[in-house]
Short mmCIF file of C-alpha atoms and ligand atoms in Angstrom, two decimals:
data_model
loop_
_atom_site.label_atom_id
_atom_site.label_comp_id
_atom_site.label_asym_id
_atom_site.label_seq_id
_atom_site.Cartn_x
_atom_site.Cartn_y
_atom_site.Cartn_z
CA UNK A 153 -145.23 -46.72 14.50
CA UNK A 154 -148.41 -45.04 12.56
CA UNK A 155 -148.52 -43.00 9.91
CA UNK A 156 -152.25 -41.49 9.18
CA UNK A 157 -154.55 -43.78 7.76
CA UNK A 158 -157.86 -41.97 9.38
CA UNK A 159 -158.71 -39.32 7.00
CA UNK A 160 -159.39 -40.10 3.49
CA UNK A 161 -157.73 -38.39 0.83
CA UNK A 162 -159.91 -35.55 -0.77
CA UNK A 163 -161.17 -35.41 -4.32
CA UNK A 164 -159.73 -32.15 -5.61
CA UNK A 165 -162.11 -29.72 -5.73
CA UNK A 166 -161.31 -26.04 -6.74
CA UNK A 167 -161.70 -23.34 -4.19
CA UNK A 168 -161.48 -19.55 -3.86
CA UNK A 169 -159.89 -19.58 -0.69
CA UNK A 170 -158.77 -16.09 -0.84
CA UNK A 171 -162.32 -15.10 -1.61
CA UNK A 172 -163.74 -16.87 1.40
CA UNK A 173 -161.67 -14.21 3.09
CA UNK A 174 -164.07 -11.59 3.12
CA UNK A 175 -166.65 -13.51 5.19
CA UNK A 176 -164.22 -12.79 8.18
CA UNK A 177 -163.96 -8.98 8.94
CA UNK A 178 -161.44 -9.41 11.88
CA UNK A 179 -158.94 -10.67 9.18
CA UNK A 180 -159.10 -7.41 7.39
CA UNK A 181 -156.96 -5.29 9.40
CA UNK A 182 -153.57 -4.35 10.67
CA UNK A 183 -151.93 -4.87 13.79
CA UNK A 184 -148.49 -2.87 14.79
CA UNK A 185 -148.75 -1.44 10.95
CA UNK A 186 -148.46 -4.45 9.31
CA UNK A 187 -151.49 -6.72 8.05
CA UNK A 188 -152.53 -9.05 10.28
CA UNK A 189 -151.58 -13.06 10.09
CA UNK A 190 -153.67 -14.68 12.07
CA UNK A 191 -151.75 -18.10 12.41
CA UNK A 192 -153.17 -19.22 16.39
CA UNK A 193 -156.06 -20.89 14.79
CA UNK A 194 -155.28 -24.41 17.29
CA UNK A 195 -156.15 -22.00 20.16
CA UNK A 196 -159.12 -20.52 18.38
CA UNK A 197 -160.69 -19.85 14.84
CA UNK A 198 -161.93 -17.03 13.49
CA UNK A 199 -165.76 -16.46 12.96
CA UNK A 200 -167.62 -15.81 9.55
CA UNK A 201 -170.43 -13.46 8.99
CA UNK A 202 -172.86 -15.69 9.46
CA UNK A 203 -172.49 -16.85 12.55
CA UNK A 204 -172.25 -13.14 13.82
CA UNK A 205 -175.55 -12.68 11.68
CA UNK A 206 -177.42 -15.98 13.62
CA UNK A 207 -176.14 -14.70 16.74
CA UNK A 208 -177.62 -10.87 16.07
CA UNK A 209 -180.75 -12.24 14.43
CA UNK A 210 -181.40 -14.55 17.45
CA UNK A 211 -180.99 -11.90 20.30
CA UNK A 212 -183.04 -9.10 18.11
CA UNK A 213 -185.60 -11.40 17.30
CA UNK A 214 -186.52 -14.61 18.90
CA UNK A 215 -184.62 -14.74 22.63
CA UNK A 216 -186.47 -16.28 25.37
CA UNK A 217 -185.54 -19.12 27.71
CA UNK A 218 -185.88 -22.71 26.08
CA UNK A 219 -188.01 -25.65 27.26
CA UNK A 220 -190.32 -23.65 29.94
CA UNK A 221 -192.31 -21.28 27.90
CA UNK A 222 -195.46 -22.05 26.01
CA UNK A 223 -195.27 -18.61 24.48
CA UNK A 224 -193.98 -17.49 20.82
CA UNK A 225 -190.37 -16.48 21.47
CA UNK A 226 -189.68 -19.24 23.75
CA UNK A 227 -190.94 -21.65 21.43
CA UNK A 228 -188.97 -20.45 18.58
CA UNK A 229 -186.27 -20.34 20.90
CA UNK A 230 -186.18 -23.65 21.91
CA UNK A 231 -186.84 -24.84 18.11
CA UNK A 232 -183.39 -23.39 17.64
CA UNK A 233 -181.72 -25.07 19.98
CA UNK A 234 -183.02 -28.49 19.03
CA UNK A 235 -182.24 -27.54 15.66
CA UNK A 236 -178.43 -27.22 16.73
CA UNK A 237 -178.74 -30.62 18.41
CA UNK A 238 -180.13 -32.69 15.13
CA UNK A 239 -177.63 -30.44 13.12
CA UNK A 240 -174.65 -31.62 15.52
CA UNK A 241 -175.32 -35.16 15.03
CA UNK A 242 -175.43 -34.86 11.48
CA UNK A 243 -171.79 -33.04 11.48
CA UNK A 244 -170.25 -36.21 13.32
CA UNK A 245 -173.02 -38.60 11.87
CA UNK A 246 -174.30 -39.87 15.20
CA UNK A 247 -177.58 -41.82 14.78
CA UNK A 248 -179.54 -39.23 16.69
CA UNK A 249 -179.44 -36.14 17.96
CA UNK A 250 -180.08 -37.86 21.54
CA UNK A 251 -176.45 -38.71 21.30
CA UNK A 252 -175.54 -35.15 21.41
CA UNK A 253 -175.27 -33.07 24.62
CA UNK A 254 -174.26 -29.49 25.14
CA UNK A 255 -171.44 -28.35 26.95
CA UNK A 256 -169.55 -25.55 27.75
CA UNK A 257 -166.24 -27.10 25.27
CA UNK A 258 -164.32 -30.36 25.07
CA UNK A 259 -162.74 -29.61 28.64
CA UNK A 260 -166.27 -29.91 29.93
CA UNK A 261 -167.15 -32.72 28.33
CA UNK A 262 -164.65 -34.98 29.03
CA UNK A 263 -165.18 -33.75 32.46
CA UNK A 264 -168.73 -34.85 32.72
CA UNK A 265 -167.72 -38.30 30.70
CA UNK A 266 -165.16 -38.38 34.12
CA UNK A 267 -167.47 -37.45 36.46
CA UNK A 268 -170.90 -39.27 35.31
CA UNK A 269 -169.26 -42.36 33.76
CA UNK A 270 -166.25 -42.66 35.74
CA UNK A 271 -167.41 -43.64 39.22
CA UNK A 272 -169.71 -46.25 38.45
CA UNK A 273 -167.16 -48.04 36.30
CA UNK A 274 -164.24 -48.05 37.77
CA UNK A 275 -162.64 -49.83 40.89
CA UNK A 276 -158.80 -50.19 42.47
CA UNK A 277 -156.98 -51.77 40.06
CA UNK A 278 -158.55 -50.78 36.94
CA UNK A 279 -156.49 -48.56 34.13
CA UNK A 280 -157.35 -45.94 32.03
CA UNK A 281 -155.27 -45.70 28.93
CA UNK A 282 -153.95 -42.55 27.79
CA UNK A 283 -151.67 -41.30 25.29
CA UNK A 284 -148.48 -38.73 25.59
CA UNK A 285 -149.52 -36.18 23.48
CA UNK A 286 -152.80 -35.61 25.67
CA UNK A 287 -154.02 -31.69 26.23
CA UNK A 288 -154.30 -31.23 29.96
CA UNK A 289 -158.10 -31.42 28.85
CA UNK A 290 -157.78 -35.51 28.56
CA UNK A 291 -155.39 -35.77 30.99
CA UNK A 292 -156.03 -33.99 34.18
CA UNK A 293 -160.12 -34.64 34.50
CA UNK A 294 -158.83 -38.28 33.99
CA UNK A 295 -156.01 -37.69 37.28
CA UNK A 296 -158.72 -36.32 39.22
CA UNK A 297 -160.68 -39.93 38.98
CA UNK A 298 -157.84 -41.77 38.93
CA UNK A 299 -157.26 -40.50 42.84
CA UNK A 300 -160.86 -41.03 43.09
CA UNK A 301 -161.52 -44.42 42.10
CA UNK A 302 -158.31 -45.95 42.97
CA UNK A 303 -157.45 -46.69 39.35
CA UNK A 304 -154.56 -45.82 37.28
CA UNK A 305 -153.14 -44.07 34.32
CA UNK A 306 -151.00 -45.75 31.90
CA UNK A 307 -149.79 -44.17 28.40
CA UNK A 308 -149.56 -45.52 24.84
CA UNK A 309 -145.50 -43.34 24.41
CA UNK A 310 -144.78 -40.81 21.62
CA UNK A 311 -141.48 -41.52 19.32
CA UNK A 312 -139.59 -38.14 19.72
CA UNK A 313 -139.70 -35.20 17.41
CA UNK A 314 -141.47 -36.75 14.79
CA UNK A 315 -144.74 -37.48 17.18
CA UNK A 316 -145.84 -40.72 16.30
CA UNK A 317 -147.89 -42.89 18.64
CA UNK A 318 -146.00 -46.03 19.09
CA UNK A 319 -148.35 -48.69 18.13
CA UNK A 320 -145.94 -51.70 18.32
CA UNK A 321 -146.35 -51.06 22.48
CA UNK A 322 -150.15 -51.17 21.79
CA UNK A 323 -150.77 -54.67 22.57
CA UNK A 324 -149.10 -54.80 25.97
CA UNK A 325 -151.11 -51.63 27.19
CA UNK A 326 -154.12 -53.08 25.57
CA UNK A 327 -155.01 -55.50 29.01
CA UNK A 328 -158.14 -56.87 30.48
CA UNK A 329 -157.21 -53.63 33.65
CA UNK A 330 -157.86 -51.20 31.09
CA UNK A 331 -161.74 -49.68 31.16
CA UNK A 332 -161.51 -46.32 29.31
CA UNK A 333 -158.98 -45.57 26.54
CA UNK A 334 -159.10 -41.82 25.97
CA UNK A 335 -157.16 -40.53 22.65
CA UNK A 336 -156.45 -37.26 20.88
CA UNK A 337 -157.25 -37.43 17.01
CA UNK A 338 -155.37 -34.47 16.17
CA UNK A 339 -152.56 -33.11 18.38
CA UNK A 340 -152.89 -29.58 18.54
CA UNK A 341 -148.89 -29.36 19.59
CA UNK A 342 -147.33 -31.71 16.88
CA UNK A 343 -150.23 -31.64 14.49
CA UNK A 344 -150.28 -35.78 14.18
CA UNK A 345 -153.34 -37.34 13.19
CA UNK A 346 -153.87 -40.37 14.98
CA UNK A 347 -155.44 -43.48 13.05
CA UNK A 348 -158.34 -43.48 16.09
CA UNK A 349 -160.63 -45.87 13.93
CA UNK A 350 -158.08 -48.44 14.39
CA UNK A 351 -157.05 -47.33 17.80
CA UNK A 352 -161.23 -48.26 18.72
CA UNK A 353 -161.25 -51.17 17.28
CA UNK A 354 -158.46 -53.13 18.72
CA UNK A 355 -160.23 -51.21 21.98
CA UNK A 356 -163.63 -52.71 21.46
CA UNK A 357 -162.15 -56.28 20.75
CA UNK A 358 -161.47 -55.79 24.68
CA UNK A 359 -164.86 -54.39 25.57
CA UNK A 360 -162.85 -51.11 26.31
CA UNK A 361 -164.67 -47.91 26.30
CA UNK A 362 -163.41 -45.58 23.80
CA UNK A 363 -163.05 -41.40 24.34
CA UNK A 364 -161.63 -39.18 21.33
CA UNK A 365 -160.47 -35.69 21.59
CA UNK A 366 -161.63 -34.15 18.57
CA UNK A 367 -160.99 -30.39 19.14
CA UNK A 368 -158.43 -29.91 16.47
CA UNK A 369 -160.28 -32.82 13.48
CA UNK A 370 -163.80 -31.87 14.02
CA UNK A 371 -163.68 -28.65 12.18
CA UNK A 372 -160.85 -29.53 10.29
CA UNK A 373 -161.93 -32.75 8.22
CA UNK A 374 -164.23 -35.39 8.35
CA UNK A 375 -165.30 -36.88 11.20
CA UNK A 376 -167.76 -39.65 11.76
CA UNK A 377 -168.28 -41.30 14.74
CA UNK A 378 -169.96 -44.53 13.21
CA UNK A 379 -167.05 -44.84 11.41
CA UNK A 380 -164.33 -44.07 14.03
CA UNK A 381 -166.60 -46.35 16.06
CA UNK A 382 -165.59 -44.44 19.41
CA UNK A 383 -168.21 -44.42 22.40
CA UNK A 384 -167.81 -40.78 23.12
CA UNK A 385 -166.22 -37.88 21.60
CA UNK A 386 -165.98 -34.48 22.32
CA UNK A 387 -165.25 -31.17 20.69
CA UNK A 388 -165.60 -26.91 20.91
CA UNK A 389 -167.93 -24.46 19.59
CA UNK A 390 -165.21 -21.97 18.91
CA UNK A 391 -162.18 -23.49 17.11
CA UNK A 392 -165.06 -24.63 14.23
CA UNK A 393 -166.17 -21.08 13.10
CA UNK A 394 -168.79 -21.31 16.24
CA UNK A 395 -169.08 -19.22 19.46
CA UNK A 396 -166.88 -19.26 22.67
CA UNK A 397 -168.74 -21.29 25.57
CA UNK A 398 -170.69 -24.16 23.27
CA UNK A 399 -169.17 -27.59 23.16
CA UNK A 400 -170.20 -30.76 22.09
CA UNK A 401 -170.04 -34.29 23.84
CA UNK A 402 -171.17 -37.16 21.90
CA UNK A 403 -171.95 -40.32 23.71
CA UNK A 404 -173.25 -43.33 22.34
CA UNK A 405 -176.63 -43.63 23.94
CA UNK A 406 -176.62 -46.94 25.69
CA UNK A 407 -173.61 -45.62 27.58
CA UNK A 408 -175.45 -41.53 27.97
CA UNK A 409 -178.77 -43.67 29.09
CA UNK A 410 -176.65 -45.79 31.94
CA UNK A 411 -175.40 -42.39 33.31
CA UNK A 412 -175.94 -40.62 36.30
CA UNK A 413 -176.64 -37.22 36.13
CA UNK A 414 -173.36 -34.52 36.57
CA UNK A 415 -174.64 -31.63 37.91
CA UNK A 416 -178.24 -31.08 39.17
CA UNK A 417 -180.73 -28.36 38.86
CA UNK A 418 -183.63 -26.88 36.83
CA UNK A 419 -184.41 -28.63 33.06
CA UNK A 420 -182.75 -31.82 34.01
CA UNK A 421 -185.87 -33.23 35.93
CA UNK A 422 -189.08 -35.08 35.52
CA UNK A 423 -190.39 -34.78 38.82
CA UNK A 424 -188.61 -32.73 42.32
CA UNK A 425 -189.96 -33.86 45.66
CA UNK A 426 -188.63 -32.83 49.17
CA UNK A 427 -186.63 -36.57 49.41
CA UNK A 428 -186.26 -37.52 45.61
CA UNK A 429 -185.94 -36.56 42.22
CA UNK A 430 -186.01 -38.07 38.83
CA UNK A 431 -184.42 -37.70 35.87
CA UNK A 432 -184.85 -36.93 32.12
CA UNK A 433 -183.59 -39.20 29.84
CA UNK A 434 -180.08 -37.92 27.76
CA UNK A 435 -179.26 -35.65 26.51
CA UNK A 436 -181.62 -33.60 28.96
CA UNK A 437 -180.30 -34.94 31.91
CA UNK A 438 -177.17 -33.80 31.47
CA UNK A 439 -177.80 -29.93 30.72
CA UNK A 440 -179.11 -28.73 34.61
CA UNK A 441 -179.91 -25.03 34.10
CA UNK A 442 -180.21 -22.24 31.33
CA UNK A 443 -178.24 -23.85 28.85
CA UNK A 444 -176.13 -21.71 26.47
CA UNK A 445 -178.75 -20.46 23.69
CA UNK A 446 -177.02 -18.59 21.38
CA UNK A 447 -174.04 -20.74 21.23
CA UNK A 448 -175.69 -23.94 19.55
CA UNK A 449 -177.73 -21.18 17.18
CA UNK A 450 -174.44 -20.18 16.53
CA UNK A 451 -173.11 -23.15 16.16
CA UNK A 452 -175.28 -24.10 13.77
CA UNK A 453 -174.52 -21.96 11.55
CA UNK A 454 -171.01 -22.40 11.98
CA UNK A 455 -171.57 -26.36 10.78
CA UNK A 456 -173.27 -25.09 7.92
CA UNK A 457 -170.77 -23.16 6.80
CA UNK A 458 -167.90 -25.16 6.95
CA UNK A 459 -169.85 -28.08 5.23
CA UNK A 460 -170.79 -25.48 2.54
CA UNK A 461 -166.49 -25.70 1.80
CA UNK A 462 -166.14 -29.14 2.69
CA UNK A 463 -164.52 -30.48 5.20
CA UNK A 464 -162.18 -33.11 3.27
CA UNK A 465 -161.59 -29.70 0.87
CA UNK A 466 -160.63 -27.70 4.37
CA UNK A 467 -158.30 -30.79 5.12
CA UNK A 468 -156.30 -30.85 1.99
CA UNK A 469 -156.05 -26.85 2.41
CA UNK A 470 -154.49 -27.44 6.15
CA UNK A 471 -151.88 -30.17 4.99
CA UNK A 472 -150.86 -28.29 1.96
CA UNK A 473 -150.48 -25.32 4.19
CA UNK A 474 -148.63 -27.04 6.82
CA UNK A 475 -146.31 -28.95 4.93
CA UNK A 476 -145.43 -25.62 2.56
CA UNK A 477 -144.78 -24.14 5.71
CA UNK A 478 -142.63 -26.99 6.82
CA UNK A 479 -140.59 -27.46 3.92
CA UNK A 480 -139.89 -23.82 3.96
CA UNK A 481 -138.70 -23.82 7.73
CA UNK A 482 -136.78 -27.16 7.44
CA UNK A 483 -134.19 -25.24 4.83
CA UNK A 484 -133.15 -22.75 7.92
CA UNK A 485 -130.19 -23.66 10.04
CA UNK A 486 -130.68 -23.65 14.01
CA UNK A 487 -134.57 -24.69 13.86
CA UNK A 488 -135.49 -27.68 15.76
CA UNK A 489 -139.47 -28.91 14.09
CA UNK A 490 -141.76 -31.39 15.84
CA UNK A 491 -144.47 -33.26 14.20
CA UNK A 492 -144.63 -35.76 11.90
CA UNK A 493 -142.47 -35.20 8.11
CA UNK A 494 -145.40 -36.24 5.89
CA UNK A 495 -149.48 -36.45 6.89
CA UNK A 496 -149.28 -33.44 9.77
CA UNK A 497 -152.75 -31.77 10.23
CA UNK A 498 -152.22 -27.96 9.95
CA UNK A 499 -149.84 -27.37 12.73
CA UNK A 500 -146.35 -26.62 13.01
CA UNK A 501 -144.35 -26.40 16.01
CA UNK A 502 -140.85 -25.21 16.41
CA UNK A 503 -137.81 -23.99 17.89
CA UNK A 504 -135.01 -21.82 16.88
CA UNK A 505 -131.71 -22.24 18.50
CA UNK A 506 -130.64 -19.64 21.98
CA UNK A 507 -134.20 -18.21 21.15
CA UNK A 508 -137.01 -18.39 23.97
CA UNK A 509 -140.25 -19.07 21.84
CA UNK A 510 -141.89 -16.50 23.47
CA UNK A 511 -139.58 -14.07 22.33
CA UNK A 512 -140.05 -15.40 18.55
CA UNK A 513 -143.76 -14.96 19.24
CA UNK A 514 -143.35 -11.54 20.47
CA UNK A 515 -141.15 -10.35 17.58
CA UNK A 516 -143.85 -11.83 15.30
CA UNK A 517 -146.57 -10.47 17.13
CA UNK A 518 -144.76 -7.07 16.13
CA UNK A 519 -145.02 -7.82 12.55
CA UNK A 520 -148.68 -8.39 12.54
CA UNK A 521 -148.07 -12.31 12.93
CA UNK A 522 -149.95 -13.85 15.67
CA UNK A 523 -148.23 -17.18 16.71
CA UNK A 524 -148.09 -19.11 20.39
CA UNK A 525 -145.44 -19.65 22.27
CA UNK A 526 -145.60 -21.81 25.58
CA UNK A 527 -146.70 -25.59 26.19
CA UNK A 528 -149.35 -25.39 24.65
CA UNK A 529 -151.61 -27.23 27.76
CA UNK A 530 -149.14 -30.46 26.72
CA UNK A 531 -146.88 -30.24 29.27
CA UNK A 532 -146.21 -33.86 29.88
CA UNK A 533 -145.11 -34.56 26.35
CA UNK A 534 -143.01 -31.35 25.75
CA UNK A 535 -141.13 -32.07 28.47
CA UNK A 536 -140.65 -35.89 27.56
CA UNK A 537 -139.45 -34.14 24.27
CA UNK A 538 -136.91 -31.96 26.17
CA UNK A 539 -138.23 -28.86 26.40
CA UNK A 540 -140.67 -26.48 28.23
CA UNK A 541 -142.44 -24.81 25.05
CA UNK A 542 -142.32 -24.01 21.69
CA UNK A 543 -143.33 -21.66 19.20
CA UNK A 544 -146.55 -23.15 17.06
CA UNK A 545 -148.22 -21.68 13.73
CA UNK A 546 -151.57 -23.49 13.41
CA UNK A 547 -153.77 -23.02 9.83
CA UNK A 548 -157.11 -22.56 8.51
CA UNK A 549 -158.85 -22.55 5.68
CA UNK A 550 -158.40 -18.41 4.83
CA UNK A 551 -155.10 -18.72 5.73
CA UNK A 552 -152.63 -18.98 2.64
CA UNK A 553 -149.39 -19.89 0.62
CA UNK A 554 -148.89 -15.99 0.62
CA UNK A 555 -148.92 -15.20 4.07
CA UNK A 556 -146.44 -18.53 4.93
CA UNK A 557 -143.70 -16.77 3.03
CA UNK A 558 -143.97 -13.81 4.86
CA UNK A 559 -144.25 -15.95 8.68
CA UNK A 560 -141.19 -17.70 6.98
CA UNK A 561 -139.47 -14.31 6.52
CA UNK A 562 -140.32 -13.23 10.09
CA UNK A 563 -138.33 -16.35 11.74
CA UNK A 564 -135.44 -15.26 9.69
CA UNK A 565 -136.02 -12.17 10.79
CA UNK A 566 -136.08 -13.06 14.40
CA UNK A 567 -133.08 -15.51 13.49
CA UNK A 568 -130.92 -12.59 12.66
CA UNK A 569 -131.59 -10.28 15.33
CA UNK A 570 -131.06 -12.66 18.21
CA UNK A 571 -127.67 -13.98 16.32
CA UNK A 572 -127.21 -10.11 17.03
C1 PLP B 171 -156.45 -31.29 21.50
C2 PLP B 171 -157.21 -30.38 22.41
N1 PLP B 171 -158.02 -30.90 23.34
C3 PLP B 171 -158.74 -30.14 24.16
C4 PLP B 171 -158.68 -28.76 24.10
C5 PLP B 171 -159.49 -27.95 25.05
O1 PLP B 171 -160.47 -27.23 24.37
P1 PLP B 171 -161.37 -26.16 25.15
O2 PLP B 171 -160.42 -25.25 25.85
O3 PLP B 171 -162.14 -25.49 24.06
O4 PLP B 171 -162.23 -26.90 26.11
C6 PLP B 171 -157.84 -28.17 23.16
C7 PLP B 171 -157.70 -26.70 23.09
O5 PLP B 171 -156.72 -26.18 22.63
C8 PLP B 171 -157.10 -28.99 22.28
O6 PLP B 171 -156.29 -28.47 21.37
#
């Protein structure tokens, strides 16, 4: 069993979080009457001015398609976007921004890490290593090559409610079979941070490749991929303060450079004849098409933003969050919690006794709380924990202590009425 050892503790640092507040107009209003608590941030954050600004200024001023044009707009325009590239590898730390490719989200890119990487390096009989608290997103693109390739899926198990990975079953999973370990830093169901530096490493000493999942830690707290030492990793736009349809895969570039491409088309290309094409090298190769302009501008400015707070100050405002609102939910009767007791990233799942958790999330919803109910795209490992959903409050940094007591209040609320 693991307990987080991945994210270093933060220096204090103070912070006006309720000031930071009033970069996000959306949070400043009510819903059904009552002010709105927006508490689905695992699904998707909330954006700050600036990013709404960089997307306006960028479609008022300098829109034009990138890499074709040799006129003023376009080359502005593609400035920008290359911009967003070298900015994205200096939010993970990758050595260059030729490590970074755009994609739609992390769906998409471990999709194209599945489809590009996948059939040239595995055969029958090989394994890919998962765990059991995978989002369908690293778990189902890695089914669909598993029937491909002939190879097969084997999982590092959960321990119950308290969602630890169990390590002690590491080194017997851990065989010569296995030739892509794909792992989840932050579970976006159970909110446990996995120690994925160490998970790499005893990877590597196998010559394993290594894939992390870092929708829910790359906006949250630090993440560097020198130091986590993974091959690829992959995370969205939209749950970091950025736009909807912009994701980020990184790969290291010895493994992007030995790829085929994905998908083909327009920008992708060096030279097209009738019979044969070739390629650009990565990143290029792996964006066919009009990319997505103003999400990387947006993107951008999303990055800057969040490293203007500080990410290890962001953390420490999640955890305190989370385990406030933990503590205060543990002291109800009839509440079942999931996740780990101490270390949890800012999620908290739960489930109250005879209540459906869609019916807590509706009564919430009705009191200006916006929670989810449901699987939460974790199927597998819900129902390995004995149950078909539950009802999760995920944080963020303008979230706060205030607006915990009164989600805390609302349970009881919902408590009551269904005890009739
Ligand atoms: C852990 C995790 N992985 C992957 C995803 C998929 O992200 P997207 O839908 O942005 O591609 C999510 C989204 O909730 C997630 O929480």
């Amino acid at each position: 069993m693991i307990t987080d050892t991945t994210v270093p503790a933060a220096p204090k640092t103070m912070i006006d979080w309720q000031k930071l507040r009033a970069d996000f107009p959306i949070l400043h209003q009510n819903v059904h009457g009552h002010p709105l608590i927006y508490f689905d941030n695992a699904a998707t954050s909330q954006k700050p001015r600036v990013v709404l600004d960089a997307l306006r200024t960028y479609y008022e001023r300098d829109n034009a398609n990138v890499h074709r044009g040799i006129h003023e707009l376009s080359n502005r325009a593609t400035g920008a976007f290359e911009a967003a590239r070298a900015r994205s590898a200096k939010f993970i730390n990758a050595r260059t921004a030729d490590e970074i490719v755009f994609t739609r989200g992390t769906t998409e890119s471990i999709n194209l890490v599945a489809a590009a990487w996948g059939p040239k390096n595995l055969k029958p009989g090989d394994k890919i290593l998962l765990t059991e608290m995978e989002h369908h997103s690293n778990l189902v693109p890695w089914q669909l090559l598993a029937e491909r390739s002939g190879a097969k899926l084997v999982y590092l198990p959960v321990t119950g409610d308290e969602g630890l990975l169990d390590l002690s079953k590491l080194d017997s999973l851990l065989t010569r079979e296995v030739k892509l370990f794909a792992m989840v830093h932050i579970s976006n169901s159970l909110g446990t941070v996995n120690p994925v530096d160490e998970l790499c490493e005893r990877a590597h000493k196998l010559g394993i490749v290594t894939l992390v999942d870092a929708a829910q830690s790359a906006g949250h707290c630090p993440v560097d991929v020198q130091q986590i030492g993974c091959d690829f990793l992959a995370f969205s736009g939209h749950k970091i303060c950025g736009p909807t349809g912009i994701g980020i895969l990184y790969g290291r570039q010895e493994l992007l450079e030995a790829m085929p491409p994905w998908q083909g088309g327009g920008e992708m290309i060096l030279s097209v004849d009738f019979h044969k094409t070739s390629y650009k090298h990565a990143p290029h190769r792996f964006e066919a098409g009009t990319p997505d302009i103003s999400g990387p501008i947006g993107l951008h400015a999303a990055m800057d933003y969040l490293d203007g707070i500080g990410r290890e100050n962001i953390f420490r405002h999640d955890q305190e969050l989370a385990a406030y609102a933990y503590d205060q939910l543990s002291r109800l009767n009839g509440i079942r919690l999931f996740g780990p007791k101490t270390g949890r990233a800012g999620v908290v799942s739960f489930l109250l006794n005879d209540v459906h958790a869609h019916d807590v999330v509706t009564v919430a919803d009705q009191r200006g709380v916006a929670l989810r109910g449901g699987h939460h795209c974790t199927q597998p490992l819900l129902r390995k924990l004995g149950t078909e959903s539950t009802a999760r409050a995920s944080f963020y940094f303008y979230n706060t202590k205030a607006e915990v007591d009164r989600f805390v209040n609302v349970v009881r609320e919902v408590q009551k009425f269904f005890a009739g």
